[in-house]
CSV table of C-alpha atoms in Angstrom, one decimal:
chain,number,residue,atom,x,y,z
Z,536,MET,CA,-1.7,200.7,128.7
Z,537,THR,CA,-0.8,196.6,129.1
Z,538,VAL,CA,0.2,196.7,125.9
Z,539,LEU,CA,2.6,199.2,126.0
Z,540,TRP,CA,3.7,197.8,129.3
Z,541,LEU,CA,4.7,194.4,127.7
Z,542,TRP,CA,6.6,196.1,124.7
Z,543,VAL,CA,8.6,197.8,127.5
Z,544,GLU,CA,9.5,194.7,128.6
Z,545,LYS,CA,9.6,192.4,125.8
Z,546,LEU,CA,12.3,195.1,124.3
Z,547,VAL,CA,14.1,195.1,128.0
Z,548,ASN,CA,14.5,191.0,127.5
Z,549,GLY,CA,16.4,191.6,124.2
Z,550,PHE,CA,19.1,192.9,126.3
Z,551,THR,CA,18.5,191.1,129.4
Z,552,THR,CA,16.6,187.4,128.4
Z,553,SER,CA,13.7,187.2,130.2
Z,554,GLU,CA,15.6,185.0,133.4
Z,555,TYR,CA,17.0,188.4,134.0
Z,556,ASN,CA,14.5,191.1,133.4
Z,557,PRO,CA,14.4,193.4,136.2
Z,558,PHE,CA,10.6,193.8,135.6
Z,559,TYR,CA,9.7,190.6,136.5
Z,560,TYR,CA,11.7,190.4,140.1
Z,561,LEU,CA,10.2,194.4,141.0
Z,562,GLY,CA,9.1,193.2,144.0
Z,563,ALA,CA,12.0,191.0,145.3
Z,564,VAL,CA,14.2,194.2,144.2
Z,565,SER,CA,12.2,196.3,146.2
Z,566,ILE,CA,13.6,194.3,149.1
Z,567,PHE,CA,17.0,194.0,148.0
Z,568,PHE,CA,17.2,197.6,148.1
Z,569,LEU,CA,15.3,197.2,151.7
Z,570,TRP,CA,18.5,194.9,153.0
Z,571,VAL,CA,20.7,197.4,151.3
Z,572,ILE,CA,19.5,200.7,153.4
Z,573,LEU,CA,19.3,197.9,156.8
Z,574,VAL,CA,22.9,197.1,156.1
Z,575,SER,CA,24.4,200.4,155.2
Z,576,GLY,CA,22.0,202.4,158.1
Z,577,ILE,CA,23.1,200.1,160.8
Z,578,TYR,CA,27.1,200.7,159.9
Z,579,LEU,CA,25.9,204.5,160.0
Z,580,PHE,CA,24.2,204.9,163.3
Z,581,LEU,CA,27.4,203.4,164.7
Z,582,PHE,CA,28.8,207.0,164.5
Z,583,TYR,CA,26.1,208.6,165.0
Z,584,GLU,CA,25.9,211.3,167.6
Z,585,ILE,CA,22.2,211.6,169.0
Z,586,THR,CA,22.4,215.1,169.7
Z,587,ALA,CA,20.9,218.1,168.7
Z,588,ARG,CA,25.0,219.9,168.6
Z,589,GLY,CA,26.6,216.6,167.2
Z,590,ALA,CA,24.5,215.2,164.5
Z,591,TYR,CA,25.5,216.8,161.1
Z,592,ALA,CA,29.8,216.5,162.6
Z,593,SER,CA,29.0,213.3,163.0
Z,594,VAL,CA,27.9,212.8,159.6
Z,595,GLU,CA,30.1,215.1,157.9
Z,596,TYR,CA,33.1,212.8,160.0
Z,597,LEU,CA,31.3,210.0,157.7
Z,598,THR,CA,31.0,211.7,154.5
Z,599,VAL,CA,35.0,213.3,154.7
Z,600,ASN,CA,36.9,211.6,157.2
Z,601,GLN,CA,35.9,208.1,156.6
Z,602,TRP,CA,34.8,208.7,153.2
Z,603,TYR,CA,36.6,204.9,151.7
Z,604,LEU,CA,33.7,203.2,153.7
Z,605,GLY,CA,31.3,205.7,155.6
Z,606,GLY,CA,31.4,208.2,153.0
Z,607,VAL,CA,30.3,205.1,150.5
Z,608,MET,CA,28.1,203.9,153.1
Z,609,ARG,CA,26.1,206.4,153.1
Z,610,SER,CA,25.9,207.0,149.6
Z,611,LEU,CA,24.4,203.3,149.5
Z,612,HIS,CA,22.4,204.2,151.9
Z,613,ARG,CA,20.5,207.6,149.9
Z,614,TYR,CA,20.8,205.5,146.1
Z,615,ALA,CA,18.9,202.5,147.6
Z,616,SER,CA,16.4,205.1,149.3
Z,617,ASP,CA,15.9,205.9,146.4
Z,618,GLY,CA,16.0,202.9,144.5
Z,619,LEU,CA,13.2,201.4,146.6
Z,620,VAL,CA,11.2,204.2,146.0
Z,621,ILE,CA,11.9,203.6,142.3
Z,622,THR,CA,11.0,200.4,141.8
Z,623,MET,CA,7.9,200.0,144.5
Z,624,LEU,CA,5.9,202.7,142.0
Z,625,LEU,CA,7.2,200.5,139.2
Z,626,HIS,CA,6.0,197.5,141.1
Z,627,ALA,CA,2.2,198.8,141.9
Z,628,ALA,CA,2.4,200.5,138.1
Z,629,ARG,CA,3.1,196.9,136.4
Z,630,CYS,CA,0.5,195.7,138.9
Z,631,PHE,CA,-2.1,197.8,137.8
Z,632,ALA,CA,-0.9,197.7,134.2
Z,633,LEU,CA,-1.6,194.0,134.0
Z,634,ASP,CA,-4.7,193.7,135.7
Z,635,ARG,CA,-2.9,191.9,139.2
Z,636,TYR,CA,-4.5,193.5,141.8
Z,637,LYS,CA,-7.4,192.3,142.2
Z,638,HIS,CA,-9.7,189.8,144.1
Z,639,TRP,CA,-7.8,187.1,145.6
Z,640,ARG,CA,-4.6,189.9,145.4
Z,641,TRP,CA,-6.6,192.5,147.2
Z,642,ILE,CA,-4.3,191.7,150.5
Z,643,ALA,CA,-1.3,192.6,148.8
Z,644,TRP,CA,-2.3,195.4,147.1
Z,645,VAL,CA,-3.2,197.2,150.3
Z,646,SER,CA,-0.8,196.5,152.2
Z,647,GLY,CA,2.1,197.6,149.4
Z,648,VAL,CA,-0.3,201.5,149.8
Z,649,VAL,CA,0.4,201.7,153.3
Z,650,MET,CA,3.9,200.2,152.6
Z,651,ALA,CA,4.5,203.6,150.4
Z,652,TRP,CA,3.7,205.6,153.2
Z,653,ILE,CA,5.3,203.9,155.7
Z,654,ILE,CA,8.5,204.2,153.4
Z,655,TRP,CA,7.4,208.0,152.9
Z,656,ILE,CA,7.3,208.2,156.7
Z,657,GLY,CA,11.1,207.1,157.0
Z,658,GLY,CA,12.7,208.5,154.1
Z,659,ILE,CA,11.5,212.2,155.5
Z,660,PHE,CA,12.9,211.2,158.7
Z,661,GLY,CA,16.0,210.1,157.1
Z,662,TYR,CA,16.3,213.2,156.4
Z,663,TRP,CA,16.1,215.3,159.6
Z,664,MET,CA,18.9,212.9,160.9
Z,665,VAL,CA,21.3,214.6,159.3
Z,666,TRP,CA,20.6,218.5,160.6
Z,667,ASP,CA,21.6,220.8,157.4
Z,668,GLU,CA,19.6,223.3,155.6
Z,669,LYS,CA,18.0,220.6,153.8
Z,670,ALA,CA,16.8,218.5,156.8
Z,671,LYS,CA,15.7,222.2,159.0
Z,672,LEU,CA,13.9,222.8,155.5
Z,673,VAL,CA,12.3,219.6,155.7
Z,674,ALA,CA,12.0,219.3,159.4
Z,675,SER,CA,10.2,222.9,159.0
Z,676,LEU,CA,7.4,221.6,156.2
Z,677,SER,CA,6.8,218.2,158.0
Z,678,ALA,CA,6.2,220.0,161.2
Z,679,ARG,CA,3.5,222.5,159.7
Z,680,LEU,CA,1.9,219.0,158.4
Z,681,ILE,CA,1.9,217.6,161.6
Z,682,GLU,CA,1.3,220.3,163.9
Z,683,SER,CA,-2.1,220.8,161.6
Z,684,LEU,CA,-3.6,217.4,162.9
Z,685,PRO,CA,-5.6,218.2,166.7
Z,686,ILE,CA,-3.6,216.4,168.5
Z,687,PHE,CA,-0.2,218.5,169.4
Z,688,GLY,CA,-0.4,221.2,172.6
Z,689,LEU,CA,2.7,223.2,171.1
Z,690,PRO,CA,3.9,223.9,167.9
Z,691,LEU,CA,6.2,221.6,166.9
Z,692,SER,CA,7.5,224.5,165.0
Z,693,LEU,CA,8.8,225.8,167.6
Z,694,ASN,CA,11.6,223.5,168.5
Z,695,PHE,CA,13.2,225.2,164.9
Z,696,VAL,CA,12.9,228.9,166.1
Z,697,ARG,CA,16.3,228.9,168.7
Z,698,LEU,CA,19.0,226.3,169.7
Z,699,ASP,CA,18.3,226.3,172.9
Z,700,ASN,CA,14.5,224.7,171.7
Z,701,LEU,CA,15.9,221.7,170.0
Z,702,THR,CA,16.5,219.3,172.2
Z,703,ASP,CA,18.1,216.0,172.4
Z,704,GLN,CA,15.2,214.1,172.8
Z,705,LEU,CA,14.0,215.1,169.8
Z,706,PHE,CA,16.7,213.7,168.0
Z,707,TYR,CA,16.1,210.0,169.9
Z,708,ILE,CA,12.4,210.5,169.1
Z,709,VAL,CA,13.2,211.2,164.9
Z,710,LEU,CA,15.9,207.9,165.2
Z,711,PHE,CA,12.9,205.5,166.4
Z,712,ILE,CA,11.0,206.8,164.1
Z,713,HIS,CA,13.3,206.3,161.2
Z,714,PHE,CA,14.7,202.6,162.4
Z,715,SER,CA,11.5,201.6,163.4
Z,716,SER,CA,10.2,202.4,159.5
Z,717,ILE,CA,11.9,199.2,158.5
Z,718,PHE,CA,11.5,197.3,161.3
Z,719,PHE,CA,7.1,198.0,160.2
Z,720,LEU,CA,8.2,197.2,156.3
Z,721,PHE,CA,9.3,193.9,157.2
Z,722,ILE,CA,6.4,193.0,158.7
Z,723,LEU,CA,4.1,194.6,156.4
Z,724,ILE,CA,6.1,192.4,153.3
Z,725,LEU,CA,5.4,189.2,155.4
Z,726,ILE,CA,1.7,190.1,155.3
Z,727,HIS,CA,2.1,191.5,151.1
Z,728,ILE,CA,3.3,188.1,150.2
Z,729,MET,CA,1.0,185.8,153.1
Z,730,ARG,CA,-1.3,184.5,150.4
Z,731,VAL,CA,1.5,184.0,147.4
Z,732,THR,CA,2.9,180.5,147.3
Z,733,LYS,CA,6.6,180.2,147.0
Z,734,SER,CA,6.9,184.2,146.7
Z,735,VAL,CA,9.8,185.0,145.2
Z,736,ILE,CA,11.8,187.8,147.7
Z,737,ASN,CA,15.2,187.6,145.8
Z,738,PRO,CA,16.5,188.7,142.5
Z,739,PRO,CA,18.4,187.0,140.7
Z,740,LYS,CA,22.2,186.3,141.5
Z,741,THR,CA,23.2,188.3,138.4
Z,742,VAL,CA,20.5,191.0,138.9
Z,743,ALA,CA,21.3,191.4,142.9
Z,744,TRP,CA,25.4,192.0,141.9
Z,745,GLY,CA,24.2,194.3,139.2
Z,746,LEU,CA,22.6,196.1,141.3
Z,747,VAL,CA,25.5,196.5,144.0
Z,748,ILE,CA,27.8,197.4,141.2
Z,749,MET,CA,25.4,200.1,140.1
Z,750,LEU,CA,25.0,201.5,143.8
Z,751,LEU,CA,28.9,201.4,144.5
Z,752,VAL,CA,29.1,203.2,140.6
Z,753,VAL,CA,26.8,206.1,141.4
Z,754,SER,CA,28.0,206.6,145.0
Z,755,PHE,CA,31.2,207.0,144.0
Z,756,ILE,CA,30.7,208.9,140.4
Z,757,LYS,CA,28.5,211.4,142.6
Z,758,PRO,CA,28.7,211.0,146.5
Z,759,ALA,CA,25.7,211.6,148.7
Z,760,THR,CA,27.1,214.9,150.8
Z,761,SER,CA,25.2,217.8,153.3
Z,762,ALA,CA,24.0,221.2,153.1
Z,763,PRO,CA,25.4,223.7,155.2
Z,764,PRO,CA,24.9,223.1,158.6
Z,765,ALA,CA,21.3,224.0,159.8
Z,766,ASP,CA,21.4,228.1,160.9
Z,767,LEU,CA,17.9,228.3,163.4
Z,768,LYS,CA,19.0,232.4,163.2
Z,769,GLY,CA,18.4,232.8,159.2
Z,770,LEU,CA,16.4,231.6,156.6
Z,771,THR,CA,16.6,228.2,154.3
Z,772,GLN,CA,18.2,229.3,151.6
Z,773,THR,CA,18.5,226.8,148.1
Z,774,VAL,CA,19.0,223.5,148.8
Z,775,PRO,CA,18.9,220.5,146.8
Z,776,PHE,CA,15.2,219.0,145.9
Z,777,ASP,CA,14.4,215.4,146.4
Z,778,TRP,CA,12.2,214.4,144.8
Z,779,PHE,CA,11.7,210.7,145.4
Z,780,TYR,CA,10.9,212.3,149.1
Z,781,MET,CA,10.5,215.8,149.2
Z,782,ALA,CA,7.5,216.2,146.7
Z,783,ILE,CA,4.6,216.3,148.3
Z,784,PHE,CA,5.7,219.6,149.8
Z,785,PRO,CA,5.3,222.4,147.0
Z,786,PHE,CA,1.7,221.6,147.6
Z,787,LEU,CA,2.2,223.4,151.0
Z,788,LYS,CA,2.0,226.6,148.7
Z,789,ALA,CA,-1.2,226.1,147.1
Z,790,ALA,CA,-3.3,224.1,150.1
Z,791,SER,CA,-3.3,224.5,153.6
Z,792,PRO,CA,-1.9,221.8,155.7
Z,793,ARG,CA,-5.8,220.4,156.8
Z,794,MET,CA,-6.5,220.5,153.2
Z,795,LEU,CA,-3.1,219.0,152.2
Z,796,TRP,CA,-4.1,216.2,154.7
Z,797,ALA,CA,-7.5,215.4,153.5
Z,798,PHE,CA,-5.9,215.1,149.7
Z,799,ILE,CA,-3.7,212.8,151.2
Z,800,VAL,CA,-6.4,210.8,153.2
Z,801,ALA,CA,-8.2,210.8,150.1
Z,802,LEU,CA,-5.7,209.5,147.8
Z,803,THR,CA,-5.0,206.7,150.2
Z,804,LEU,CA,-8.1,205.5,150.7
Z,805,ILE,CA,-9.2,205.5,146.6
Z,806,GLY,CA,-5.3,204.2,145.9
Z,807,GLY,CA,-6.5,201.1,148.7
Z,808,ALA,CA,-10.1,200.8,147.3
Z,809,VAL,CA,-8.5,200.2,143.5
Z,810,PRO,CA,-9.3,196.5,143.9
Z,811,TRP,CA,-12.9,197.3,144.8
Z,812,LEU,CA,-13.7,199.8,142.5
Z,813,THR,CA,-12.7,198.0,138.8
Z,814,ARG,CA,-13.5,195.0,140.3
Z,815,THR,CA,-15.1,192.6,137.4
Z,816,ARG,CA,-16.4,189.5,137.4
Z,817,ARG,CA,-14.6,185.9,138.9
Z,818,ARG,CA,-14.6,182.7,137.2
Z,819,PRO,CA,-15.7,180.2,139.4
Z,820,ALA,CA,-13.5,178.7,141.8
Z,821,ALA,CA,-12.3,175.3,141.2
Z,822,ALA,CA,-14.6,172.4,142.9
Z,823,LEU,CA,-12.9,169.3,144.5
Z,824,THR,CA,-14.6,165.4,143.9
Z,825,LEU,CA,-13.1,164.5,147.3
Z,826,GLU,CA,-13.4,160.5,146.4
Z,827,ASN,CA,-10.9,161.2,144.3
Z,828,CYS,CA,-8.7,162.7,146.3
Z,829,THR,CA,-5.9,161.4,147.5
Z,830,GLY,CA,-4.4,163.5,149.7
Z,831,CYS,CA,-1.2,163.5,147.4
Z,832,GLU,CA,-0.5,167.2,148.0
Z,833,LEU,CA,0.9,168.1,145.2
Z,834,CYS,CA,-2.3,170.6,144.1
Z,835,MET,CA,-1.8,172.2,147.2
Z,836,GLU,CA,2.2,172.3,146.7
Z,837,ASP,CA,1.5,173.8,143.1
Z,838,CYS,CA,-1.0,176.1,143.9
Z,839,PRO,CA,-0.1,179.6,142.9
Z,840,TYR,CA,-1.8,181.6,146.0
Z,841,GLN,CA,-2.3,179.1,148.8
Z,842,ALA,CA,-6.3,178.1,147.9
Z,843,ILE,CA,-5.6,174.4,148.6
Z,844,GLN,CA,-4.5,173.0,152.0
Z,845,MET,CA,-4.9,169.8,153.3
Z,846,ARG,CA,-6.4,168.9,156.2
Z,847,LYS,CA,-7.2,164.8,158.1
Z,848,ARG,CA,-8.7,163.1,156.0
Z,849,THR,CA,-13.3,163.4,156.7
Z,850,ASP,CA,-14.7,160.7,155.0
Z,851,GLY,CA,-13.4,157.6,156.2
Z,852,MET,CA,-11.5,156.9,152.9
Z,853,PRO,CA,-7.8,154.7,153.2
Z,854,TYR,CA,-5.2,158.4,153.0
Z,855,HIS,CA,-4.1,160.2,155.9
Z,856,LEU,CA,-5.2,163.6,154.3
Z,857,GLU,CA,-8.2,165.4,151.8
Z,858,ALA,CA,-7.6,168.8,150.1
Z,859,VAL,CA,-10.3,171.3,150.8
Z,860,ILE,CA,-10.5,175.0,148.6
Z,861,MET,CA,-10.3,178.0,149.6
Z,862,ASP,CA,-13.0,179.9,147.0
Z,863,LYS,CA,-11.8,183.2,148.0
Z,864,ARG,CA,-8.2,182.7,147.2
Z,865,CYS,CA,-8.8,180.9,144.6
Z,866,ALA,CA,-7.5,182.6,141.1
Z,867,SER,CA,-10.0,179.6,138.7
Z,868,CYS,CA,-6.2,178.8,136.9
Z,869,GLY,CA,-6.7,175.1,136.6
Z,870,ILE,CA,-3.1,175.1,137.9
Z,871,CYS,CA,-4.4,172.5,140.4
Z,872,VAL,CA,-5.9,170.3,137.7
Z,873,GLY,CA,-2.6,169.9,136.1
Z,874,ALA,CA,-1.0,168.6,139.1
Z,875,CYS,CA,-4.1,166.3,140.0
Z,876,ASP,CA,-3.4,162.5,137.9
Z,877,TYR,CA,-7.0,161.3,139.7
Z,878,LYS,CA,-9.1,163.6,138.2
Z,879,ALA,CA,-10.3,165.4,142.0
Z,880,LEU,CA,-10.4,168.5,141.0
Z,881,ASN,CA,-11.7,170.5,138.4
Z,882,LEU,CA,-12.8,174.0,136.5
Z,883,PRO,CA,-16.6,173.6,136.9
Z,884,ASP,CA,-16.3,176.3,133.5
Z,885,ILE,CA,-13.6,174.0,131.8
Z,886,THR,CA,-13.5,170.6,133.3
Z,887,GLU,CA,-10.8,168.0,132.6
Z,888,ASP,CA,-13.8,165.8,130.8
Z,889,ASP,CA,-14.6,168.5,128.3
Z,890,LEU,CA,-10.7,169.2,127.5
Z,891,LYS,CA,-9.5,165.8,127.1
Z,892,SER,CA,-13.2,165.4,124.5
Z,893,SER,CA,-12.0,168.9,122.7
Z,894,ILE,CA,-8.5,167.5,122.3
Z,895,ARG,CA,-9.7,164.4,121.2
Z,896,ARG,CA,-12.2,166.2,118.5
Z,897,LEU,CA,-9.5,168.7,117.2
Z,898,ALA,CA,-7.3,166.3,116.7
Z,899,GLY,CA,-9.8,163.6,114.8
Z,900,GLU,CA,-10.4,166.5,112.7
Z,901,LEU,CA,-6.8,166.9,111.6
Z,902,LYS,CA,-6.7,163.5,111.3
Z,903,ASP,CA,-9.7,162.9,108.5
Z,904,SER,CA,-7.8,166.2,106.5
Z,905,THR,CA,-5.4,166.1,103.9
Z,906,GLN,CA,-2.7,168.3,106.0
Z,907,ASP,CA,0.6,166.7,106.2
Z,908,LYS,CA,1.9,166.3,109.5
Z,909,ARG,CA,-0.5,167.6,111.9
Z,910,VAL,CA,0.4,169.7,114.6
Z,911,MET,CA,-2.6,170.1,117.7
Z,912,VAL,CA,-1.3,173.6,119.8
Z,913,PHE,CA,-1.7,174.6,123.6
Z,914,VAL,CA,-1.7,177.7,124.5
Z,915,CYS,CA,-2.4,180.1,127.8
Z,916,ALA,CA,-5.4,182.4,127.0
Z,917,LYS,CA,-3.2,185.2,128.9
Z,918,GLY,CA,0.2,184.7,126.8
Z,919,ALA,CA,0.6,184.7,122.9
Z,920,LEU,CA,-2.6,183.7,121.5
Z,921,PRO,CA,-3.3,185.1,118.8
Z,922,VAL,CA,-6.5,185.9,118.6
Z,923,ASN,CA,-7.1,187.4,115.1
Z,924,ALA,CA,-6.2,184.4,113.9
Z,925,LEU,CA,-8.6,182.1,115.4
Z,926,ASP,CA,-11.3,181.2,113.5
Z,927,GLY,CA,-13.6,180.4,117.0
Z,928,LYS,CA,-13.7,176.7,115.8
Z,929,GLY,CA,-10.0,175.8,117.6
Z,930,GLY,CA,-8.9,176.2,113.9
Z,931,LEU,CA,-5.8,179.1,112.9
Z,932,ARG,CA,-6.3,180.7,110.1
Z,933,GLY,CA,-3.4,179.8,107.2
Z,934,PHE,CA,-2.5,177.0,109.7
Z,935,GLU,CA,-4.8,174.1,108.6
Z,936,TRP,CA,-2.4,171.3,109.4
Z,937,ALA,CA,-3.1,172.5,112.8
Z,938,ARG,CA,-5.2,172.9,116.0
Z,939,VAL,CA,-5.3,175.0,118.7
Z,940,VAL,CA,-6.3,174.5,122.4
Z,941,ALA,CA,-6.7,177.4,124.9
Z,942,VAL,CA,-6.5,177.2,128.4
Z,943,PRO,CA,-6.1,179.5,131.4
Z,944,CYS,CA,-2.9,179.1,132.3
Z,945,ILE,CA,-0.6,176.4,130.6
Z,946,GLY,CA,0.4,174.8,133.8
Z,947,MET,CA,-3.3,173.4,133.5
Z,948,VAL,CA,-1.7,171.1,130.7
Z,949,GLN,CA,-1.3,167.7,132.5
Z,950,PRO,CA,0.6,165.0,130.9
Z,951,SER,CA,-2.4,162.8,130.4
Z,952,MET,CA,-3.7,165.7,128.0
Z,953,LEU,CA,-0.1,166.0,126.1
Z,954,SER,CA,-0.1,162.5,125.5
Z,955,ILE,CA,-4.1,162.3,124.0
Z,956,PRO,CA,-3.1,163.7,120.5
Z,957,PHE,CA,-0.1,160.9,120.3
Z,958,GLU,CA,-2.8,158.0,120.9
Z,959,LYS,CA,-3.1,155.2,118.6
Z,960,GLY,CA,-5.5,156.3,116.3
Z,961,LEU,CA,-5.6,159.9,116.2
Z,962,ALA,CA,-1.6,160.0,115.3
Z,963,ILE,CA,-0.8,163.5,115.0
Z,964,ASP,CA,3.1,164.2,114.5
Z,965,GLY,CA,3.5,167.2,117.0
Z,966,VAL,CA,2.3,169.2,119.8
Z,967,TYR,CA,3.1,173.0,120.5
Z,968,VAL,CA,3.4,174.5,124.0
Z,969,ALA,CA,3.4,177.9,124.0
Z,970,GLY,CA,3.5,179.4,127.7
Z,971,CYS,CA,4.4,182.5,129.3
Z,972,ARG,CA,8.0,184.3,129.5
Z,973,HIS,CA,9.9,182.8,132.3
Z,974,GLY,CA,8.9,185.0,135.5
Z,975,ASP,CA,5.9,186.6,133.8
Z,976,CYS,CA,2.9,183.7,133.9
Z,977,ASP,CA,0.1,185.8,135.3
Z,978,TYR,CA,-0.5,182.8,137.6
Z,979,ARG,CA,3.3,183.1,138.4
Z,980,ARG,CA,4.9,179.8,138.0
Z,981,GLY,CA,2.6,177.9,136.0
Z,982,ASP,CA,5.0,177.9,132.7
Z,983,GLU,CA,7.9,176.5,135.4
Z,984,TRP,CA,5.7,173.8,136.6
Z,985,PHE,CA,4.6,172.8,133.4
Z,986,ALA,CA,8.3,172.7,132.2
Z,987,GLY,CA,9.3,170.6,134.9
Z,988,ARG,CA,6.7,167.9,133.9
Z,989,LEU,CA,8.1,167.7,130.9
Z,990,ALA,CA,11.4,167.2,131.6
Z,991,GLY,CA,10.0,164.9,134.3
Z,992,VAL,CA,11.5,166.6,137.3
Z,993,ARG,CA,8.1,167.2,138.5
Z,994,PRO,CA,4.9,165.5,139.4
Z,995,PRO,CA,2.9,164.1,137.9
Z,996,VAL,CA,5.9,164.0,134.9
Z,997,VAL,CA,5.3,163.4,131.0
Z,998,LYS,CA,6.1,159.8,130.2
Z,999,LYS,CA,9.9,159.0,129.2
Z,1000,SER,CA,8.0,157.0,126.1
Z,1001,LEU,CA,6.6,160.6,125.0
Z,1002,GLU,CA,9.3,161.6,122.0
Z,1003,ARG,CA,10.8,164.7,123.0
Z,1004,ASP,CA,11.7,166.1,119.6
Z,1005,ARG,CA,7.9,166.1,118.8
Z,1006,VAL,CA,7.4,168.4,121.7
Z,1007,ARG,CA,8.0,172.0,121.7
Z,1008,PHE,CA,7.6,174.5,124.5
Z,1009,ALA,CA,7.8,177.9,124.1
Z,1010,ALA,CA,8.0,180.9,126.3
Z,1011,LEU,CA,6.5,183.9,124.7
Z,1012,SER,CA,4.8,187.2,126.3
Z,1013,ALA,CA,1.4,188.1,125.1
Z,1014,VAL,CA,2.9,190.6,122.2
Z,1015,GLU,CA,4.8,188.1,121.0
Z,1016,GLN,CA,1.8,186.3,118.5
Z,1017,ASP,CA,3.9,186.8,115.2
Z,1018,LYS,CA,6.7,185.1,117.0
Z,1019,LEU,CA,3.8,182.5,118.0
Z,1020,LEU,CA,3.6,182.0,114.7
Z,1021,SER,CA,6.9,182.2,113.7
Z,1022,ASP,CA,7.6,179.4,116.0
Z,1023,LEU,CA,5.0,177.2,115.2
Z,1024,LYS,CA,6.2,177.3,111.4
Z,1025,ASP,CA,9.2,176.1,111.8
Z,1026,PHE,CA,7.9,173.2,114.6
Z,1027,HIS,CA,5.8,172.3,111.5
Z,1028,ALA,CA,8.8,172.8,108.9
Z,1029,SER,CA,10.8,170.8,111.4
Z,1030,LEU,CA,8.8,167.6,111.6
Z,1031,LYS,CA,8.5,167.3,107.8
Z,1032,GLY,CA,12.1,164.8,107.9
Z,1033,ARG,CA,10.2,163.1,110.7
Z,1034,SER,CA,8.1,159.7,109.0
Z,1035,THR,CA,5.3,158.6,111.5
Z,1036,GLU,CA,3.1,155.7,112.3
Z,1037,LYS,CA,0.0,156.1,111.3
């Protein structure tokens, strides 16, 4: 499933480039749709009559008499709501397919499950407000579900038997539920991203404008319209069916309301428990050597999941702050190691000293070989790592002039590690670094942080004396292993025109 999903994203990258691939911004696109729903909903509310007899007429006025604005706003409201369901489901499917929902991510997953039901409830009550034949059908079916709970007295469906039973108070309640769903969604979004550093809540402007144009085109080609007004004296005939919000109701034909509630509760509990049902063993969290910490805050800035915080110094060292690691939030990605120039942070199973020793050892092997133009390769373990081509000792089959160092995230590569192959006595000709596609880093921004250090705009920076034409940084998806090997060959060929002092 993971490979299939990555191939789909690779295909989309061919049309949009990774910078504008909507699959990399599904969460932000969902929030964008929420803003469209909120703004259009406020406009519709200004003309909406909150009465049993006036609700339908006010919606028809917006749709027909004010088609140039009110009708467009209604269509935007409708199609943004459908788009929200689509992107929400795709976002959940992507997180599951790419294994990005366990351990330190469980709060985001569970809050996402709750948000799914809030969105569905808000959409259902939105249909009530139109009060056409579709609204009557939705109201009758949802009333059957609601009144099956042992918390109501008179059956709710009695409100839809006679027009005299239909009160304006019911429409006030429906309006309150519909509008409050947006309020609760924004609160849940804050919870959803509470453990995410520098969370992306807005899609790129190009993507946002593309979504606006798409919504407007659909709104003009197929504007949202009402079914005939609700007739409480007759049975509902054929009405348009909305699979986004009404998909649950056909189950009432095969099951009782209480059985359906049991299914909903079970599905919700199982869905919410997925991070624990599929939990795997975690790697050890990052460890701090306090006497080496200068309180520079770079590790806290770069940590993708707010697993590092700063507090006042406790050991008497001449610094104001010290880092504190929260093990349960730590993703063991090593990004904090890449941000630290003072050997204060380490991954217990991949220490900085061990990693640098491996780089020197592999570079030494290349130095002692007879190969022309030797290349050191740094690659992300979650990226385009050519596993089948590795020999298990740092070598790459068919590439005798290269040695490979794999790290949990390319953001772990320090500038000092990048400089080791060029040290006197090793004299490697070039360094090739393979990170993830922009926006698709498994640990969110490791590739971005590394690129910033290489460009000299994010500390700790790569030394200016390091010749940039001897370093190549490639952003590749995990399914682009062939492209990595091809690009590596091209980089090696480009080095053959250089003369390097040994």
